[in-house]
Each structure stands twice: as C-alpha cells, then as structure tokens.
Coordinates of C-alpha atoms (C1' of nucleotides) in Angstrom, one line a residue:
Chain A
X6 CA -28.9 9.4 -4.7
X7 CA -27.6 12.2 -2.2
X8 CA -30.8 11.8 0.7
X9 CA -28.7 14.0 2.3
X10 CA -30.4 16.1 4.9
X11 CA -29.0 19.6 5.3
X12 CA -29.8 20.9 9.0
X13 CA -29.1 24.2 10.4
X14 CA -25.0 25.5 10.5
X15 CA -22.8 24.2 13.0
X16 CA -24.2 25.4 16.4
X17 CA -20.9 24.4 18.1
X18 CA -22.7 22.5 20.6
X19 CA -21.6 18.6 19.9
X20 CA -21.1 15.9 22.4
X21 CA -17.6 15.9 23.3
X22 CA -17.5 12.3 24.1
X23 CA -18.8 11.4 21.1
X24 CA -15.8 12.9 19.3
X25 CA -12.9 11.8 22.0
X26 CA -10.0 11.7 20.0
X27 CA -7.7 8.6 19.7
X28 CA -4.2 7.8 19.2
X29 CA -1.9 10.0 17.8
X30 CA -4.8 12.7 18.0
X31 CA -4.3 12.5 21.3
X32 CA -2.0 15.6 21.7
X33 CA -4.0 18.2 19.7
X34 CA -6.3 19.2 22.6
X35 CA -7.4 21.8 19.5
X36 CA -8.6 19.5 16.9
X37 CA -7.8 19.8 13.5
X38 CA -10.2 22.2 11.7
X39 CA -11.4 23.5 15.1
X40 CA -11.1 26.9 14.5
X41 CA -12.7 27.0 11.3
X42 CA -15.9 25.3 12.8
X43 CA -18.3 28.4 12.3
X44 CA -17.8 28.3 8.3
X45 CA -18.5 24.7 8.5
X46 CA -22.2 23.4 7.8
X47 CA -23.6 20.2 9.2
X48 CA -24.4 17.1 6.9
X49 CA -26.2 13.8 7.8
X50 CA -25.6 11.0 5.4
X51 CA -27.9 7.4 5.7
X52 CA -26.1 4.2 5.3
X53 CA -24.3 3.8 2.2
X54 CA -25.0 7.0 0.8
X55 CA -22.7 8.4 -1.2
X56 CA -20.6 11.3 0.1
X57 CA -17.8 11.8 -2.5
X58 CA -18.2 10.4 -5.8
X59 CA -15.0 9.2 -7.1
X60 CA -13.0 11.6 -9.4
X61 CA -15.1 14.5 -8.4
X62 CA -14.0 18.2 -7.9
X63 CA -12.3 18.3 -4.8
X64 CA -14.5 21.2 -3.3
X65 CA -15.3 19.8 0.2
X66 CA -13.6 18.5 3.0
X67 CA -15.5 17.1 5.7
X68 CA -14.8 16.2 9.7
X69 CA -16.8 13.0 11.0
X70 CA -19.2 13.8 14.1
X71 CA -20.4 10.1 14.2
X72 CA -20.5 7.2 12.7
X73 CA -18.4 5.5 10.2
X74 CA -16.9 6.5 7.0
X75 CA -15.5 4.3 3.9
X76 CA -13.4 5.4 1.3
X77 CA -13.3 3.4 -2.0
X78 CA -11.7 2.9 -5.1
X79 CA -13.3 1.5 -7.5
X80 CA -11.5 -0.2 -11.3
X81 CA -13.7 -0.7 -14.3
X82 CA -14.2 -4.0 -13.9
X83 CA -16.0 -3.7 -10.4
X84 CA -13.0 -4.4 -8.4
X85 CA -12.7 -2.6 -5.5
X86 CA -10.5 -1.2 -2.5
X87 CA -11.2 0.4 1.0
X88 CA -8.5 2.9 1.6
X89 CA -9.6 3.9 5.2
X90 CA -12.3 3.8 7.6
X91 CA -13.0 7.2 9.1
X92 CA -14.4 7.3 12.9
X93 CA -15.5 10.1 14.9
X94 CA -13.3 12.9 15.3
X95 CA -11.8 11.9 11.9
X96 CA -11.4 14.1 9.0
X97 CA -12.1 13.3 5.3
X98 CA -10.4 14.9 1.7
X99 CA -8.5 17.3 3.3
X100 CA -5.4 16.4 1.1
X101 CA -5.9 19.4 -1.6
X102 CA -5.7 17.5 -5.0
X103 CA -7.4 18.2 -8.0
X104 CA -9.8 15.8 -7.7
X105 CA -10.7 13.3 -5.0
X106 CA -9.2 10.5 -6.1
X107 CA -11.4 8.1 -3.7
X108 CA -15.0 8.0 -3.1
X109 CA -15.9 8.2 -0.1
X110 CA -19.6 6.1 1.8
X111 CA -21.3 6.1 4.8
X112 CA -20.8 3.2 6.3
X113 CA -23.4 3.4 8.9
X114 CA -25.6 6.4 9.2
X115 CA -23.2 9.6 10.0
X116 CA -23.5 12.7 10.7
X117 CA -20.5 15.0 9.2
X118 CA -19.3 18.4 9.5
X119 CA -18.7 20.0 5.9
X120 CA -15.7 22.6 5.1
X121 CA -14.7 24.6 2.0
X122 CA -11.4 23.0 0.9
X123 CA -10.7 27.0 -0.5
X124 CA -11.8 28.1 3.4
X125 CA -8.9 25.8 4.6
X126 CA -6.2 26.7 2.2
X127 CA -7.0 30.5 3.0
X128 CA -6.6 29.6 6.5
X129 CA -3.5 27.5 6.2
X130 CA -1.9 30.6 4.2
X131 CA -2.4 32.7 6.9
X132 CA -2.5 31.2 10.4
X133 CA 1.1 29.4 10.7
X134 CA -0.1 27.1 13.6
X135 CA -3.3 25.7 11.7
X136 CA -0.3 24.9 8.6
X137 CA 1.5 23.2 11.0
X138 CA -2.0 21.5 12.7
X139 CA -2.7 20.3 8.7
X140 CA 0.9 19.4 8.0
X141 CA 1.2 16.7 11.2
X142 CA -2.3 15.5 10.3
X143 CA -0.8 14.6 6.9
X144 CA 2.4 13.0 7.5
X145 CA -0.1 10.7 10.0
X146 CA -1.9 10.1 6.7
X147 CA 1.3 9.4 5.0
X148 CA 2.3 7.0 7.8
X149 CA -0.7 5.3 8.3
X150 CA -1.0 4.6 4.4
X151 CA 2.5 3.4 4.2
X152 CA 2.0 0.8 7.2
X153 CA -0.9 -0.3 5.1
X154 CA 1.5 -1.0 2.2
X155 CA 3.4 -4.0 4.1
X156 CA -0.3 -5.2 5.2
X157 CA -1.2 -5.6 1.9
X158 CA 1.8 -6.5 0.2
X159 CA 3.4 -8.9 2.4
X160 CA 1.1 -10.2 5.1
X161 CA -1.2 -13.8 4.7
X162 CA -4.8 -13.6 4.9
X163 CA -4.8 -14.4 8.9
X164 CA -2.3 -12.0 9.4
X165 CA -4.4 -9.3 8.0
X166 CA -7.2 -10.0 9.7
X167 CA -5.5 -10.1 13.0
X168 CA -3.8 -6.9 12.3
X169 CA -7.3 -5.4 11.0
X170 CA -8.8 -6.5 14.8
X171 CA -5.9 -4.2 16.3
X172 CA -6.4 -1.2 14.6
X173 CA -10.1 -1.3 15.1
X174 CA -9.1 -2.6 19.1
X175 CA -6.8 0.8 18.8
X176 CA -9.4 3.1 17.3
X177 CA -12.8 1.9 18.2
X178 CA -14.1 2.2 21.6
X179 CA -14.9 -1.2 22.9
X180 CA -18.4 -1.3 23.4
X181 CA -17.2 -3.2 26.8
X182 CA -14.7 -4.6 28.4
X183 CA -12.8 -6.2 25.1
X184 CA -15.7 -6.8 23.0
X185 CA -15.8 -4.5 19.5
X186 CA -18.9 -3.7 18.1
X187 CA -17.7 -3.7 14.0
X188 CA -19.8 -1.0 12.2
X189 CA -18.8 -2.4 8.9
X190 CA -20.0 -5.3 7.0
X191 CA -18.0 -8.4 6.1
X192 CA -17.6 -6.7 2.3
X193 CA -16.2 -3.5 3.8
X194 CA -13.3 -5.7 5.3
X195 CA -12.3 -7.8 2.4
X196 CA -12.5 -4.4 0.7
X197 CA -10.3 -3.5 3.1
X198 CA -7.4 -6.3 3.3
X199 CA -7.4 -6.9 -0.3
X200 CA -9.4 -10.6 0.3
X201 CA -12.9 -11.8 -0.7
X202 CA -15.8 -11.9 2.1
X203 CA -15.1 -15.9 2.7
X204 CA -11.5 -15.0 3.1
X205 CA -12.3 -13.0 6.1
X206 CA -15.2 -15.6 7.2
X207 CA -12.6 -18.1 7.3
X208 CA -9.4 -15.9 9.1
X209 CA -11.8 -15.1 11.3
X210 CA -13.0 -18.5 12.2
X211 CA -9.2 -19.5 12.4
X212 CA -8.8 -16.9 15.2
X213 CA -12.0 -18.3 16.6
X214 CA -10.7 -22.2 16.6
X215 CA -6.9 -21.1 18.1
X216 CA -9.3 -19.3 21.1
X217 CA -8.1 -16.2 20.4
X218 CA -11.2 -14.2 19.6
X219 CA -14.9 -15.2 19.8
X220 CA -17.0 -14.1 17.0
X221 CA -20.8 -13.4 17.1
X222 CA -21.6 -11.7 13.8
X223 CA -20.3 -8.1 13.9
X224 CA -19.6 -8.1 17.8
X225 CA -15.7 -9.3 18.3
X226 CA -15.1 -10.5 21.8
X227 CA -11.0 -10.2 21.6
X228 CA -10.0 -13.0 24.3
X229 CA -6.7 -13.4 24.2
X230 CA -4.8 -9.9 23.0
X231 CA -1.3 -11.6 23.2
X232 CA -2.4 -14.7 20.6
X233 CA -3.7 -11.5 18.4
X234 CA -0.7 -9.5 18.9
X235 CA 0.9 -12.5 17.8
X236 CA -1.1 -13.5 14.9
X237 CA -0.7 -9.8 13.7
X238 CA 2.6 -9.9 13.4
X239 CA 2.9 -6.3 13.7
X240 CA 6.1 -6.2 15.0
X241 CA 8.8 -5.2 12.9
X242 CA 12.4 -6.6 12.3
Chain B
X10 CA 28.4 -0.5 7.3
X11 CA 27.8 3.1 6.9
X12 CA 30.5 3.4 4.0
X13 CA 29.3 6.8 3.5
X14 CA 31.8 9.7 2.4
X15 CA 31.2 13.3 3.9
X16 CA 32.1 15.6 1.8
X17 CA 32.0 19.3 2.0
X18 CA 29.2 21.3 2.6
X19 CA 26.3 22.4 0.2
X20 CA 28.4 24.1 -2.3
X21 CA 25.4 24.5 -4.5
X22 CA 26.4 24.1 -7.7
X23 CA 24.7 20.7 -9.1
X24 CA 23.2 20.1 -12.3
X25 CA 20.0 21.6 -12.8
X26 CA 19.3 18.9 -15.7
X27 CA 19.9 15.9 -13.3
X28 CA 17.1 17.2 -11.0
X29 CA 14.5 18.0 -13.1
X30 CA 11.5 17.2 -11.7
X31 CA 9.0 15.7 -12.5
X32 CA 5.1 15.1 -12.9
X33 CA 3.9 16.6 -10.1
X34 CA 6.5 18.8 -8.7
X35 CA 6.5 20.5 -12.2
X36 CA 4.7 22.9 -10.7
X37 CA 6.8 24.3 -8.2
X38 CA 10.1 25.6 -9.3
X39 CA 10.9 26.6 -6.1
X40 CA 12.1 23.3 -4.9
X41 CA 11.0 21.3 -1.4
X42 CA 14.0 22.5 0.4
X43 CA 15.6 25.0 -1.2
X44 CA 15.1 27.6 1.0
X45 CA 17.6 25.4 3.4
X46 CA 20.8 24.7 1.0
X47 CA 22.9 26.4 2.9
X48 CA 22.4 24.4 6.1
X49 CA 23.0 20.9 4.4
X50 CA 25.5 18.7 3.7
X51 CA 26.1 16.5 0.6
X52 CA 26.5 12.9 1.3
X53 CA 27.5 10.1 -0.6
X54 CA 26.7 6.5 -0.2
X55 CA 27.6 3.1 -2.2
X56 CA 25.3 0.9 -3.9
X57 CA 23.6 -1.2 -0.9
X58 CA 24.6 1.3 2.1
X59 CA 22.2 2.2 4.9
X60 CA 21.2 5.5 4.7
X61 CA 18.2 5.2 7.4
X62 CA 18.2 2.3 9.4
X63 CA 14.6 1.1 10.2
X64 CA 13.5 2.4 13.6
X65 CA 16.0 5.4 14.1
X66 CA 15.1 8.4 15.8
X67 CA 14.3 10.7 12.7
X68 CA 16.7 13.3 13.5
X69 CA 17.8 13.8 9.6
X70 CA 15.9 14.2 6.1
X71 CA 17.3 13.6 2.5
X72 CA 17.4 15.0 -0.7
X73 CA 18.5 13.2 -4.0
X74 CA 20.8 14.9 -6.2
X75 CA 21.4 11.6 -7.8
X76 CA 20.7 8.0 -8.0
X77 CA 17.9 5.5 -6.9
X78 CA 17.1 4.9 -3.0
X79 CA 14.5 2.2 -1.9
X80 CA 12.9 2.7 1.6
X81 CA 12.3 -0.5 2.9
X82 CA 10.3 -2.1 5.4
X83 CA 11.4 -5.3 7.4
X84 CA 9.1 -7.9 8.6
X85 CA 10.7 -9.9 11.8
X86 CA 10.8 -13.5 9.8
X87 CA 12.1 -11.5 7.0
X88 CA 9.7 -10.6 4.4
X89 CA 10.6 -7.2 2.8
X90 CA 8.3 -4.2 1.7
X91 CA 9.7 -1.7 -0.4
X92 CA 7.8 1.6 0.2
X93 CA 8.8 4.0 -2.5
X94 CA 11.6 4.1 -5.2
X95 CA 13.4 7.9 -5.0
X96 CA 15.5 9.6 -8.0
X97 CA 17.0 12.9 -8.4
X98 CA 14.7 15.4 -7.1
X99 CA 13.0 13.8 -4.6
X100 CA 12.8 14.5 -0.8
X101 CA 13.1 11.4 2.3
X102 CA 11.8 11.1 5.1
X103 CA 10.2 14.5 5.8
X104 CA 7.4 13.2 7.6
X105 CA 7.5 14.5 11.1
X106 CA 7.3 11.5 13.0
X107 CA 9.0 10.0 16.0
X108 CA 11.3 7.6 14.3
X109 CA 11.8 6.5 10.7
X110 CA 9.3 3.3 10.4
X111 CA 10.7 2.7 7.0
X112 CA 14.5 1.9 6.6
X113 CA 16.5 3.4 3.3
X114 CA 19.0 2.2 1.4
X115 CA 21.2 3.3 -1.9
X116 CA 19.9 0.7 -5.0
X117 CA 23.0 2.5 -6.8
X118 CA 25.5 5.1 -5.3
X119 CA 24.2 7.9 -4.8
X120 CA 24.4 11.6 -3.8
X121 CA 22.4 13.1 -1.2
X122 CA 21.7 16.5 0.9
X123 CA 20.9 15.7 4.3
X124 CA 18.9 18.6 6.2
X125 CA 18.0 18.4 10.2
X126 CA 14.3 17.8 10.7
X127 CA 14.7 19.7 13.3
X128 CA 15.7 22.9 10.8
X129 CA 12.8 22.1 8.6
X130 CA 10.5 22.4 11.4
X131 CA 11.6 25.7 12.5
X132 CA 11.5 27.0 9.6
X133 CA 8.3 25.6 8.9
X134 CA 7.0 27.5 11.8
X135 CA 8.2 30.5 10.7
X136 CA 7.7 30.6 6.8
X137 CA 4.1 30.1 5.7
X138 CA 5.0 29.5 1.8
X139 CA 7.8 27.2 3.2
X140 CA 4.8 25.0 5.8
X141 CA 2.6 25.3 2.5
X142 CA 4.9 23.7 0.5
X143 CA 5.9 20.9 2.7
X144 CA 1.9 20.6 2.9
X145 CA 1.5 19.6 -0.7
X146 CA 4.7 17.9 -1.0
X147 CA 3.1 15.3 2.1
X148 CA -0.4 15.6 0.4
X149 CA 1.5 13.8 -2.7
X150 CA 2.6 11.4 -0.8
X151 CA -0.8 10.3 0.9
X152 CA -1.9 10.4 -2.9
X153 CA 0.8 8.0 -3.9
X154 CA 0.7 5.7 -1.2
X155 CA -3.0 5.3 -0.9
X156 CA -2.8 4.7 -4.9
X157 CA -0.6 1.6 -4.3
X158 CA -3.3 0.4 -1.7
X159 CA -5.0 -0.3 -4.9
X160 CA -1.9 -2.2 -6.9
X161 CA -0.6 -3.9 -4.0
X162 CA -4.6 -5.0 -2.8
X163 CA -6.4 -5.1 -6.0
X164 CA -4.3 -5.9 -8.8
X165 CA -3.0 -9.7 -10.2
X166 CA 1.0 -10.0 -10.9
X167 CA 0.7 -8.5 -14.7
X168 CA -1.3 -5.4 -13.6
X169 CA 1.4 -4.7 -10.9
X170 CA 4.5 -4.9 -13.6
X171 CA 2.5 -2.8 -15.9
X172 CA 1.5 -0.7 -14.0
X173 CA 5.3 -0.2 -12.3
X174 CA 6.7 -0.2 -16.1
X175 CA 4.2 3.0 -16.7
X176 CA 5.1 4.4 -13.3
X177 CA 9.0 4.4 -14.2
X178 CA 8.5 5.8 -17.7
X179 CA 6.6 8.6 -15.9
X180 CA 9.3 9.1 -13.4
X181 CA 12.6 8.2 -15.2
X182 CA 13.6 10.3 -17.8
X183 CA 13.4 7.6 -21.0
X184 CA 17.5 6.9 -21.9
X185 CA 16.4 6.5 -25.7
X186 CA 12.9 6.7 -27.0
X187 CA 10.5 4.1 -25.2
X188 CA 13.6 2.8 -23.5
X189 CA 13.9 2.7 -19.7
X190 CA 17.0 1.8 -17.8
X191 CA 15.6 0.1 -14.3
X192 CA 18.5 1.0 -12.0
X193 CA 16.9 -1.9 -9.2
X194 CA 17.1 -5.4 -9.5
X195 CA 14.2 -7.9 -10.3
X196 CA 14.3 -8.3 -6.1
X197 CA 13.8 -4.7 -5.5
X198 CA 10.9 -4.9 -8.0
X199 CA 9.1 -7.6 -6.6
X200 CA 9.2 -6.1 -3.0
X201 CA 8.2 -3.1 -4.2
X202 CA 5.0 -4.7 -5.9
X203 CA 4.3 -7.3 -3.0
X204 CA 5.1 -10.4 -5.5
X205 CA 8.2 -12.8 -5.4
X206 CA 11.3 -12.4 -8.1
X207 CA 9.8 -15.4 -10.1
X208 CA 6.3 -13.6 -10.7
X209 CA 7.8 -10.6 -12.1
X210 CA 10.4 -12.3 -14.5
X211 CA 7.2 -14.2 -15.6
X212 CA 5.1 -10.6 -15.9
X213 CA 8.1 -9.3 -17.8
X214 CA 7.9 -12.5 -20.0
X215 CA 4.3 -12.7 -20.3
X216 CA 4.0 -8.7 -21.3
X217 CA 7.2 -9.8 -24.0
X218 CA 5.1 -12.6 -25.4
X219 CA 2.5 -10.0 -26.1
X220 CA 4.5 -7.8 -28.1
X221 CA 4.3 -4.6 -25.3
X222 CA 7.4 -5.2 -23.9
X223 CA 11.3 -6.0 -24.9
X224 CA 13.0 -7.1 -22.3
X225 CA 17.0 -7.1 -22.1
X226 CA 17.8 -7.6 -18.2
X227 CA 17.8 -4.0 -17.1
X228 CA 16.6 -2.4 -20.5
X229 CA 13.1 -2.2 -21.0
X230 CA 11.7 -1.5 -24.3
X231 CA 7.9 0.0 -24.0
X232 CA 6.8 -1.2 -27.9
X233 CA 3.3 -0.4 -27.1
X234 CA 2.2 2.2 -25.0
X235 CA -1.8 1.3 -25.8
X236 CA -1.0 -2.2 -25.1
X237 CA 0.7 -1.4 -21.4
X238 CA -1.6 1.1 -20.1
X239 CA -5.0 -1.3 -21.1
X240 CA -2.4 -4.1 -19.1
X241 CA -1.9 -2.0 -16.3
X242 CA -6.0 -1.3 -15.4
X243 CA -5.1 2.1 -14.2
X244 CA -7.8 3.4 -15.4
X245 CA -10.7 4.0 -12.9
X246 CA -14.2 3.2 -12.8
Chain C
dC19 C1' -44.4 -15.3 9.5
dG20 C1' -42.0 -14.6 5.2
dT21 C1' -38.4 -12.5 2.9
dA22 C1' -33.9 -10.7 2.0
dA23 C1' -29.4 -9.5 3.2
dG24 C1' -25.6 -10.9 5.2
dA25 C1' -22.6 -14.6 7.3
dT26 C1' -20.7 -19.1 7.3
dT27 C1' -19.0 -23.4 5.5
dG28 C1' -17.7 -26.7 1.9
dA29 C1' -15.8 -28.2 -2.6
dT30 C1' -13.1 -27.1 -6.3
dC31 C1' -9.9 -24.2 -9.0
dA32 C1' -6.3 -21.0 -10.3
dG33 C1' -2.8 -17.7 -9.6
dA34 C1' 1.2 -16.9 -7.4
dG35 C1' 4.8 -19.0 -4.3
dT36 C1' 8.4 -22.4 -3.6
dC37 C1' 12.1 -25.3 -5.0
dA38 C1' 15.3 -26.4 -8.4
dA39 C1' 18.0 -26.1 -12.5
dC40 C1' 20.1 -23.5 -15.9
dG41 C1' 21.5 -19.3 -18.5
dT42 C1' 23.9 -14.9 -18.9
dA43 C1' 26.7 -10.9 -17.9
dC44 C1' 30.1 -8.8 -15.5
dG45 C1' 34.2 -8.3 -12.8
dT46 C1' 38.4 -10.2 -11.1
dG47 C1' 42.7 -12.2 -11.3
dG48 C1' 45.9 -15.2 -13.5
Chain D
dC10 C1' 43.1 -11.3 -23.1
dC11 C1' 40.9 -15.2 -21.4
dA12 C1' 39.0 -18.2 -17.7
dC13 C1' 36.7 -18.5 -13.9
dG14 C1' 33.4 -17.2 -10.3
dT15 C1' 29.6 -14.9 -8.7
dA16 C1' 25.4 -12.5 -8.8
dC17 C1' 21.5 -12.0 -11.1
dG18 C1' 17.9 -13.4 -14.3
dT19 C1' 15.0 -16.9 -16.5
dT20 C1' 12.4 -21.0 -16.9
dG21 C1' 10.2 -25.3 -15.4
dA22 C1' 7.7 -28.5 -12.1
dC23 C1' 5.1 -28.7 -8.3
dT24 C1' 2.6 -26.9 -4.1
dC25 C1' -0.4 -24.1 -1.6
dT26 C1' -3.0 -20.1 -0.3
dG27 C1' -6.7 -17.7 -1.3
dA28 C1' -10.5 -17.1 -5.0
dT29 C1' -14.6 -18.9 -6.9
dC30 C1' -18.8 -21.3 -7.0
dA31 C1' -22.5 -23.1 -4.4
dA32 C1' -25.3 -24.4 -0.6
dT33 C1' -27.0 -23.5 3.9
dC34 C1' -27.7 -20.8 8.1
dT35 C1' -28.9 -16.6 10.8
dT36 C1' -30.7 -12.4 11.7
dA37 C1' -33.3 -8.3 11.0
dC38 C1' -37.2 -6.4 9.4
dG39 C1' -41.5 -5.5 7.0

DNA sequence: CGTAAGATTGATCAGAGTCAACGTACGTGG
DNA sequence: CCACGTACGTTGACTCTGATCAATCTTACG
C-alpha cells in the first residue's frame, strides 16, 4: 500500500514559489511549522496513496511541498466525504486528537514534509509565538470548516459548485490568465459538495450553458467572475 | 433589540453543578477562561435576543453559565444555518478572526460572561498553559465541525435526527433516565441539520414508529439506545 | 491501435421540499 | 376559571431537485 519513498531529511532548500502562500496565510511571512523544519523528514506520496489511514494514531503531522492533498471520511457503507483539499504551503493533522479522525490521500502525486505531532506540542509548550502561530492556524480551520457547514447544508447543487470554482479561483494559481487547472477528479468534488459525479457534470454544464465558465475536462476557463460570484451566492445576509 | 440586562460584574459565585462539563472538556478542570473571571461581566439575555449580530467586529467572547445559544448563519434570500447549539460550559466566539461570520442568539434566556478578545489575546501571549488551552479548546472545534461535514453532506433526514438525538444525550445532562428536554424548537433543529421543519417532525415520527424514540413535543424519550446509534450511522468505516 | 478510466448526457426514480390543513399547548385577558 | 388566540408541532398531498441506472463519448496510455 504505502509506495512511499523516503528521501534524505529536509535539506531546507525548497522552491519558494512553489510554496507561495495564499489568503489568509498571507501575513505569516514565517510559515507555520517553519522553525521546526530541521526535525522534519521529507515524504513523496504517488497518486492516491494513502497517507493517513482513517482512525489511526495521530503520530504525524505533515506540511504539503506540492501537489494536492484529500482528506476523507469514509461510513460503513461506502459513503464518503472530502473534508478539505490541501495545496502547497498547506499543513495536514496538526489538530492534536487522539486519533486522526480523517484519512487523508494524495490526490495527485505530492511531495510532503513530515513532523512529530509530540515535536510540535513540545514546541508549542515552550515557544509562546509558535502557540500563537498554531492557535491562528486553527481558528482558520475552525472558520473555514464552519463556512463549509452553510455550503453543505443550505446551498443547491449549482450553488455549490459555483462556490467550489471560487475557492479553487481563491487558492489555486490560475495556470493563466483565468483558466484553473483542477488537480482533482470529478469523484473528489462530489466528495466534496456532498453530490454524486453527474451532479457536478451537470452544475457544471449549467454554468457552461448560462456562459459563465467554459469547461474542457479538468481545465476551468472562468469567463465571467461576476455571473460566478453570483451563482455562488456567497454573500451573506 | 438588544433587551439585554447588565448586571454586576463577575462576582464568581455560580453553580458548579450547572456547568459541568462535558465529554470532552472533562479533561480540563481548569476551565477555558478561568484564568480571566475577574475581567468579565455577567450578561443576561431573553429567549430570541441578539447576542452577536452576524458580521460584527469581534470585539467580545462569551461564556455560558446557563441556557441554550444557537449561532446562526444568514443567507441573503433567507435561508438559515445554525452552526453549533451551546449550553452551560461552553465558550463563543473565541476564534480570533476579524469579525464574527456567524451571528448568535439566546434559544432560551440565558446567562452569559462576556470577556474582551482582546484580553484573551494578551494573555494568550503571555501565558503558555493559557495559549495551550485555547489551542485544544479550537482543535475541538475543527473536530466538531468537520464531523458535521459528514451529517450535513453524507447523511439522509433520519441519520441527521439520530444522530442530533445521540449528540444531545451526550451533551445535555438527561432530565430523567433516557429523557431529554430539547430546549430549541423543531426550526432550530432543522437549521441546525440542513433539512426543513417538516423532515424532522417526520424523522421524529418515523424513529417513533420504530419503537427508538417517544416523542412528546419537547420531551424525548431514547427507548432504545442500540436502535438509535445503528439509526444514526455514526459509526465509521 | 486497443483498452480502461474518467466525463458527459439521458431517462427514470425517490427523498426531501413546498404548500396546506389541522392539532395541541400555553399564555393572556375577560 | 374559562375562552380565546397564537405559536408551534404534526400530518397529508403534491412537486421538484438531485440520485440512480444506463449508454455513449473522450482521453490518456500501454
């Protein structure tokens, strides 16, 4: 199962582009787990490797160099839910819980940076500013998870995919000038929304036939960001 | 609006039985904000007040001494997400952000402490233990909300009432034995699980007519524990 | 060039939403 | 103390969105 490939510890020397950080990341200069970097080992995963099993010891945490990262619930019956896609510059299981209570994939083929969970709580008992670096990374979490909540719960199939174009438009690089190149598969997204892979087909071809987005397979060319804006209806009351 | 009575300051002396806590904050007797008391002031607020309004600047942060609070999330055409249910013992709207993204309002009166954010943070930059446990309070948070990602995208109608009917009985201390009093209406419920009024009335019913359930308006009778947690398909993979 | 995995589209079905009527409990005021 | 009114809960009939089942198309890759 695990074809991981263990290289050599982390030699520091990373392409900084590769990890340019987005959003609210934007105003930590020092990223997260930065200054643990030296006790931290680098791991490359193929696609769809496994990378945390579900409901096992939460041991590691890990920091994405490249490529994408799923993380998944999964019920008995095969049902299944995506609870975040992780990007470059990202950072994976770093909520201390017993257990991870997601699994976690490769989504394409990645290349991680692994830390002792133990190595981070010794840190964040004794280096005040890395707490308060952990604790703002967190409440993001808490945030971002919560504005999933109204996606889910009270959005219409359209809706949810328009709102799912955003967030990639937000966090995603456009490969150019607003085109998005998807990493993930049309299962991932249904995964994702809480809808079935037609589901998505179809939202997707509604934003196509309203002229808002053209679609060629996993490459998103976003044509008219208002109409998407719109469709999202991501504004609140 | 704000029908709110100030009352004095923190005197300190509530009952230690009313905010026992539960599942898991168990572990920390030390409470969230104890360390603060003394800097807070008790508020009170009628059944239906606005205690955060949806978009303020998150200046302040709430404790519950008493009663149920609903934070709630407004959609501009209307449609309502309820984030999170809060009783005695639990902490609102400590997540450092900008503004409050969700509102909050009293589902019965209720007594509060209201701390400055600003506080918190100071002391959080000052006391490690203090940062550490804000850390795994907001940890349990992401935990909770990414576990309704599951309920809200996952689950059919009957799962969701289940699995909120096992959630209360973990969080409200039973009146009598197997007997829950739901302090929020069948509206707050359905918000809450992403499903219309109608749907959970016929849950309720449908979990009745399978002998799990007694149902008397507010008063739910849990006649077999087995029976709801196999309804409620909480139970991973 | 052939195969397989993924994407798309169509037809049908079912679960939950909507609309409407009715029941029940509680609080208020006569 | 009772009668009424209101808010909330329940149930039924019907509709509609999104799921399911199935067929076809496209692309990537061996």
């Amino acid at each position: 199962m695990l074809s991981a490939t263990q290289t050599v510890p982390a030699s520091g020397n990373y392409n900084p582009a590769l990890i340019a950080t987005i959003q609210s990341q934007v105003t930590s200069p020092p990223r997260l787990l930065d200054s643990l970097v030296d006790a931290a080992t680098i791991i490359e995963f193929d696609r769809d490797d496994e990378i945390i099993f579900q409901g096992e010891d939460a041991e590691y945490c890990f920091e994405v160099i490249s490529g994408c990262i799923r993380t998944v619930r999964l019920l008995e019956d095969g049902r299944r839910q995506v609870g975040e896609f992780l990007f470059a510059g990202d950072v994976l299981g770093c909520e201390t819980a017993q257990q991870h209570e997601f699994g976690a994939e490769a989504v394409t083929a990645c290349v991680l940076r692994r830390y002792r969970i133990t190595a981070i709580e010794q840190r964040a008992a004794s280096d005040i500013a890395f707490a308060r670096r952990l604790l703002r990374h967190s409440a993001a979490q808490v945030r971002a998870a919560r504005g999933r909540l109204v996606l889910l719960g009270r959005k219409t199939a359209s809706e949810r995919i328009a709102s799912f174009l955003l967030e990639m438009q937000a966090r995603l690089r456009p490969a150019a000038r607003g085109t998005l190149d998807l990493p993930m598969a049309r299962g991932d997204i249904a995964d994702y929304l809480g809808l079935t892979i037609e589901t998505v087909c179809r939202g997707l071809a509604d934003l196509r036939h309203r002229g808002i987005v053209a679609v060629e397979r996993t490459r998103i060319a976003i044509q008219d960001q208002r109409g998407l804006l719109q469709a999202g209806s991501d504004q609140l009351h």
